[in-house]
Amino acid sequence: MIHICNLSKSYQKDSAALNDINLTIGKGEFVFVTGPSGAGKSTLLRMIFCGEKPNRGQVLINGRNVTRMSSSQIPYLRRQLGVVFQDFKLIKNRTLLENVAFPLEVQGKKRHEVSKKVYQALKMVGLENHLTKFPLEISGGEQQRVAIARALVVDPMVLLADEPTGNLDDQTTQEIMELFKGANARGTTVVMATHNQEIIKRHPRRVIFLRQGRVVDDYTP
Amino acid sequence: MFYFLRCAGRNMFQSPLLCTAAVGTMTVSLTIVAFFGVIFFNFEELTSYWGRRIQIKTYLETVPGALVLQGWLVEIREYPEVDEVVYVSQAEAFDRFKERLGQNSDLLHGMTPSILPASLEIALKEGFRNRQGVERVVGKLRKNPHFSDMRFGRDWLERFDSFVALFKFSAGILGGFLLFATVFIVSNTIKLTLYARREELEIMSLVGGTPAFIKMPYVIEGAVQGFIGGLLAVVGSYLIFALFLKQSLVSLLFTMGVGRVSFLPLRFQLGLLGAGVVLGVLGSLASLRKFVRIHYS
């Protein structure tokens, strides 16, 4: 599903954010990308959804080389990926319904289909009664659930999550993890970057350990 | 399209402050342009009025016979530069002179109209009311030996030509600066309003929005704001014209011979609305190019 070959990225001449990364993530896998701050976790995820361009190497998703994609092709790739961020990245002046509906609207889906799917996605994360609320009217945990609903509403082949529980308490973290596990159980490949070792211990899945931009460990407990 | 219109409408209602700032800037900028236009068009009317007074007078040594005179009038009327030719007989010239003397007209007591020559007064068409136009007609008239004494106010004509040239040059320079300042101010205001929404634009691109899909509501919003700005500028400049400017312009131009001042012609008013829309669209596109593009690798 995801093949990463000789991937390198550096922002300054003498320090590499990613250094010759080689990885393969299979379809339907649940993978934790972990490591200390500055290890390159977020950079690796950004390379996968074309948030940045590598200096060297390739990222292939379903056989397509995304590092060589033109700007006009990138939106179409992103429609097949769901991305969840630590800071939720919700549009603040739009309701929860509008936020979750947006990825479907960009795909030109019919209005009734959008309404149906958005309701189902928000119901899945337990927020079907807050459709007309704005992001700032709900808690951080709820905002993250909305972000997950937005990522899952398009039935993505890959769900990328960059420190999705970074700002959340234990109880909410557990709820979020259950949502990811549910998506994974339905066939979505999940790649989650976290520095929280507690989560990794509680949810034993494949772990890719990065340090100073290199893969130093790759194991499945 | 309905979706984009709905988004544009929602953006404006949800960010009234940003919307007001953009519309306000465009209104003020276009009102200044309109204000300049009012002054320009009325002064152009003045130069046009002065231009209408440009004429060539040719004095006739002898009074021609009716057939000869008719032949000359027909010939001169066929000149492409000529608008009208009038024959002024000796009697008419004498009456005019008498009228001009007013209370001193008794000085002419005992004199007959034969002391004054008959003449032809030739008025020119609008595009030829300048030195070149006059000289072309004079050149043709000189071929007729009967038209030896011609008057067309050479010095005045040169001063008039210089004034018109200076007026148009100054208007061009001022108008150019004004337009540049307007484009600069409006595009920067739109840039600021979009800067406030850069996070929203980033999120849209992250969930798969194509640049065209992301930009369209903001471009429509820019067009609508530009249209409203243009409309308010036309209304605002009319109010300024009617309440403050009209009286001053009437006083000023009346002393120069123009008795009527007018507001902007309809084509210029429509031009202001169009300029508002174009400014809004181009300002939005230029700013969006920057904000939407940066999120792509």
Short mmCIF file of N, CA, C and O in Angstrom, two decimals, chain A residues 49-53 71-72 74-76 78-79 83 85 87 89-94 98 102-103 105-106 111 134 150, chain B residues 2-3 6-7 10-11 14-15 197 199-200 202-211 213-214 217-218 294-297:
data_model
loop_
_atom_site.label_atom_id
_atom_site.label_comp_id
_atom_site.label_asym_id
_atom_site.label_seq_id
_atom_site.Cartn_x
_atom_site.Cartn_y
_atom_site.Cartn_z
N PHE A 49 1.21 12.84 2.67
CA PHE A 49 0.05 13.54 2.09
C PHE A 49 0.47 14.76 1.24
O PHE A 49 -0.34 15.64 0.94
N CYS A 50 1.73 14.75 0.83
CA CYS A 50 2.25 15.81 -0.08
C CYS A 50 2.19 17.20 0.54
O CYS A 50 1.99 18.19 -0.17
N GLY A 51 2.33 17.26 1.84
CA GLY A 51 2.43 18.57 2.49
C GLY A 51 3.79 19.19 2.23
O GLY A 51 3.96 20.41 2.32
N GLU A 52 4.75 18.35 1.92
CA GLU A 52 6.10 18.83 1.60
C GLU A 52 6.70 17.91 0.55
O GLU A 52 6.25 16.78 0.36
N LYS A 53 7.74 18.40 -0.05
CA LYS A 53 8.43 17.61 -1.09
C LYS A 53 9.77 17.13 -0.52
O LYS A 53 10.48 17.92 0.10
N SER A 71 1.02 19.69 -8.85
CA SER A 71 0.13 20.37 -7.91
C SER A 71 -1.34 20.10 -8.22
O SER A 71 -2.16 20.02 -7.33
N SER A 72 -1.64 19.93 -9.50
CA SER A 72 -3.04 19.73 -9.85
C SER A 72 -3.54 18.33 -9.49
O SER A 72 -4.72 18.09 -9.36
N ILE A 74 -2.40 16.63 -6.71
CA ILE A 74 -2.34 16.43 -5.26
C ILE A 74 -3.73 16.43 -4.59
O ILE A 74 -4.01 15.56 -3.75
N PRO A 75 -4.62 17.38 -4.92
CA PRO A 75 -5.94 17.34 -4.27
C PRO A 75 -6.65 16.00 -4.43
O PRO A 75 -7.32 15.53 -3.50
N TYR A 76 -6.48 15.37 -5.60
CA TYR A 76 -7.17 14.10 -5.84
C TYR A 76 -6.58 12.97 -4.99
O TYR A 76 -7.28 12.07 -4.56
N ARG A 78 -5.26 13.58 -1.98
CA ARG A 78 -5.69 13.89 -0.61
C ARG A 78 -7.13 13.45 -0.34
O ARG A 78 -7.51 13.22 0.80
N ARG A 79 -7.93 13.37 -1.41
CA ARG A 79 -9.31 12.93 -1.22
C ARG A 79 -9.39 11.45 -0.86
O ARG A 79 -10.42 10.97 -0.40
N VAL A 83 -6.71 12.86 7.04
CA VAL A 83 -5.61 13.36 7.86
C VAL A 83 -6.18 14.01 9.13
O VAL A 83 -7.12 14.79 9.06
N PHE A 85 -4.98 16.07 12.69
CA PHE A 85 -3.85 16.82 13.26
C PHE A 85 -4.04 17.03 14.76
O PHE A 85 -5.16 16.96 15.27
N ASP A 87 -3.78 19.82 16.29
CA ASP A 87 -4.57 21.04 16.54
C ASP A 87 -5.90 21.03 15.77
O ASP A 87 -6.48 22.09 15.51
N LYS A 89 -7.42 21.41 13.24
CA LYS A 89 -7.58 22.10 11.95
C LYS A 89 -9.03 22.07 11.44
O LYS A 89 -9.32 21.62 10.33
N LEU A 90 -9.91 22.61 12.28
CA LEU A 90 -11.31 22.76 11.85
C LEU A 90 -11.51 24.22 11.43
O LEU A 90 -10.85 25.12 11.96
N ILE A 91 -12.43 24.42 10.48
CA ILE A 91 -12.72 25.79 10.05
C ILE A 91 -13.66 26.41 11.09
O ILE A 91 -14.78 25.94 11.28
N LYS A 92 -13.16 27.44 11.75
CA LYS A 92 -13.86 27.93 12.95
C LYS A 92 -15.18 28.62 12.67
O LYS A 92 -16.06 28.65 13.51
N ASN A 93 -15.31 29.19 11.48
CA ASN A 93 -16.57 29.89 11.22
C ASN A 93 -17.58 29.02 10.46
O ASN A 93 -18.51 29.51 9.86
N ARG A 94 -17.34 27.72 10.50
CA ARG A 94 -18.30 26.80 9.90
C ARG A 94 -18.80 25.83 10.97
O ARG A 94 -18.05 25.46 11.88
N GLU A 98 -20.89 21.52 8.49
CA GLU A 98 -20.21 22.08 7.31
C GLU A 98 -18.76 21.63 7.25
O GLU A 98 -18.23 21.38 6.17
N PHE A 102 -17.34 19.30 4.08
CA PHE A 102 -16.46 19.93 3.08
C PHE A 102 -15.72 18.93 2.18
O PHE A 102 -15.71 19.09 0.95
N PRO A 103 -15.08 17.86 2.75
CA PRO A 103 -14.37 16.92 1.85
C PRO A 103 -15.29 16.26 0.83
O PRO A 103 -14.84 15.88 -0.25
N GLU A 105 -18.06 17.81 -0.37
CA GLU A 105 -18.46 18.87 -1.31
C GLU A 105 -17.39 19.09 -2.37
O GLU A 105 -17.70 19.33 -3.53
N VAL A 106 -16.11 19.00 -1.96
CA VAL A 106 -15.05 19.20 -2.97
C VAL A 106 -15.06 18.09 -4.01
O VAL A 106 -14.59 18.27 -5.12
N ARG A 111 -26.19 16.73 -2.69
CA ARG A 111 -26.49 17.27 -1.36
C ARG A 111 -27.07 16.25 -0.39
O ARG A 111 -26.70 16.18 0.77
N PHE A 134 -20.59 25.37 16.41
CA PHE A 134 -19.32 25.77 15.81
C PHE A 134 -18.18 25.15 16.62
O PHE A 134 -18.36 24.87 17.82
N ARG A 150 -14.43 14.03 9.92
CA ARG A 150 -14.14 14.66 8.64
C ARG A 150 -13.16 13.78 7.83
O ARG A 150 -13.27 13.66 6.61
N PHE B 2 -24.34 27.42 -7.63
CA PHE B 2 -25.17 27.78 -6.48
C PHE B 2 -24.39 27.57 -5.18
O PHE B 2 -24.47 28.38 -4.26
N TYR B 3 -23.62 26.46 -5.17
CA TYR B 3 -22.81 26.16 -3.98
C TYR B 3 -21.81 27.29 -3.71
O TYR B 3 -21.65 27.76 -2.58
N ARG B 6 -23.52 30.39 -2.48
CA ARG B 6 -23.92 30.20 -1.08
C ARG B 6 -22.70 30.40 -0.16
O ARG B 6 -22.78 31.09 0.86
N CYS B 7 -21.56 29.83 -0.57
CA CYS B 7 -20.33 29.97 0.23
C CYS B 7 -19.90 31.43 0.31
O CYS B 7 -19.52 31.92 1.38
N ARG B 10 -22.20 33.28 2.61
CA ARG B 10 -21.94 32.91 3.99
C ARG B 10 -20.66 33.58 4.49
O ARG B 10 -20.61 34.11 5.60
N ASN B 11 -19.61 33.56 3.66
CA ASN B 11 -18.34 34.20 4.05
C ASN B 11 -18.56 35.66 4.42
O ASN B 11 -18.01 36.15 5.40
N GLN B 14 -20.60 35.93 7.66
CA GLN B 14 -19.88 35.46 8.85
C GLN B 14 -18.68 36.34 9.21
O GLN B 14 -18.19 36.28 10.32
N SER B 15 -18.21 37.12 8.25
CA SER B 15 -17.08 38.01 8.55
C SER B 15 -17.46 39.44 8.16
O SER B 15 -16.89 39.99 7.21
N ARG B 197 -7.89 34.71 6.79
CA ARG B 197 -8.55 33.42 6.53
C ARG B 197 -7.59 32.37 6.02
O ARG B 197 -8.00 31.37 5.44
N GLU B 199 -5.82 30.18 7.45
CA GLU B 199 -5.93 28.86 8.07
C GLU B 199 -7.05 28.07 7.39
O GLU B 199 -6.90 26.88 7.10
N GLU B 200 -8.14 28.79 7.13
CA GLU B 200 -9.30 28.19 6.46
C GLU B 200 -8.89 27.68 5.06
O GLU B 200 -9.26 26.58 4.66
N GLU B 202 -5.89 26.86 4.13
CA GLU B 202 -4.96 25.74 4.30
C GLU B 202 -5.75 24.45 4.53
O GLU B 202 -5.47 23.41 3.91
N ILE B 203 -6.76 24.54 5.41
CA ILE B 203 -7.55 23.34 5.73
C ILE B 203 -8.26 22.82 4.49
O ILE B 203 -8.30 21.62 4.22
N MET B 204 -8.79 23.76 3.70
CA MET B 204 -9.50 23.35 2.47
C MET B 204 -8.58 22.59 1.53
O MET B 204 -8.97 21.61 0.91
N SER B 205 -7.33 23.04 1.44
CA SER B 205 -6.40 22.34 0.54
C SER B 205 -6.00 20.99 1.14
O SER B 205 -5.78 20.04 0.41
N LEU B 206 -5.95 20.90 2.47
CA LEU B 206 -5.55 19.63 3.11
C LEU B 206 -6.60 18.53 2.93
O LEU B 206 -6.27 17.37 2.94
N VAL B 207 -7.87 18.92 2.81
CA VAL B 207 -8.90 17.88 2.66
C VAL B 207 -9.25 17.62 1.19
O VAL B 207 -10.24 17.00 0.90
N GLY B 208 -8.42 18.15 0.29
CA GLY B 208 -8.57 17.76 -1.12
C GLY B 208 -9.24 18.77 -2.02
O GLY B 208 -9.63 18.43 -3.14
N GLY B 209 -9.38 20.00 -1.54
CA GLY B 209 -9.96 21.03 -2.42
C GLY B 209 -8.98 21.42 -3.51
O GLY B 209 -7.80 21.63 -3.23
N THR B 210 -9.46 21.48 -4.76
CA THR B 210 -8.57 21.95 -5.83
C THR B 210 -8.47 23.47 -5.70
O THR B 210 -9.36 24.11 -5.14
N PRO B 211 -7.37 24.05 -6.22
CA PRO B 211 -7.24 25.51 -6.12
C PRO B 211 -8.47 26.24 -6.66
O PRO B 211 -8.94 27.19 -6.06
N PHE B 213 -11.57 25.22 -6.84
CA PHE B 213 -12.71 25.02 -5.93
C PHE B 213 -12.58 25.91 -4.70
O PHE B 213 -13.55 26.50 -4.22
N ILE B 214 -11.35 26.01 -4.19
CA ILE B 214 -11.13 26.83 -2.99
C ILE B 214 -11.29 28.30 -3.32
O ILE B 214 -11.91 29.07 -2.57
N PRO B 217 -15.36 30.73 -4.33
CA PRO B 217 -16.23 31.56 -3.46
C PRO B 217 -15.58 32.90 -3.11
O PRO B 217 -16.27 33.91 -3.02
N TYR B 218 -14.27 32.91 -2.96
CA TYR B 218 -13.58 34.16 -2.58
C TYR B 218 -13.53 35.13 -3.76
O TYR B 218 -13.59 36.34 -3.57
N ILE B 294 0.79 28.16 -1.44
CA ILE B 294 1.85 27.80 -0.49
C ILE B 294 1.61 26.47 0.20
O ILE B 294 2.53 25.92 0.78
N HIS B 295 0.42 25.94 0.12
CA HIS B 295 0.16 24.70 0.84
C HIS B 295 0.48 23.46 0.00
O HIS B 295 0.30 22.36 0.44
N TYR B 296 0.92 23.72 -1.23
CA TYR B 296 1.31 22.60 -2.06
C TYR B 296 2.81 22.47 -2.08
O TYR B 296 3.52 23.47 -2.02
N SER B 297 3.24 21.25 -2.19
CA SER B 297 4.68 21.02 -2.15
C SER B 297 5.33 21.49 -3.43
O SER B 297 4.69 21.63 -4.44
#
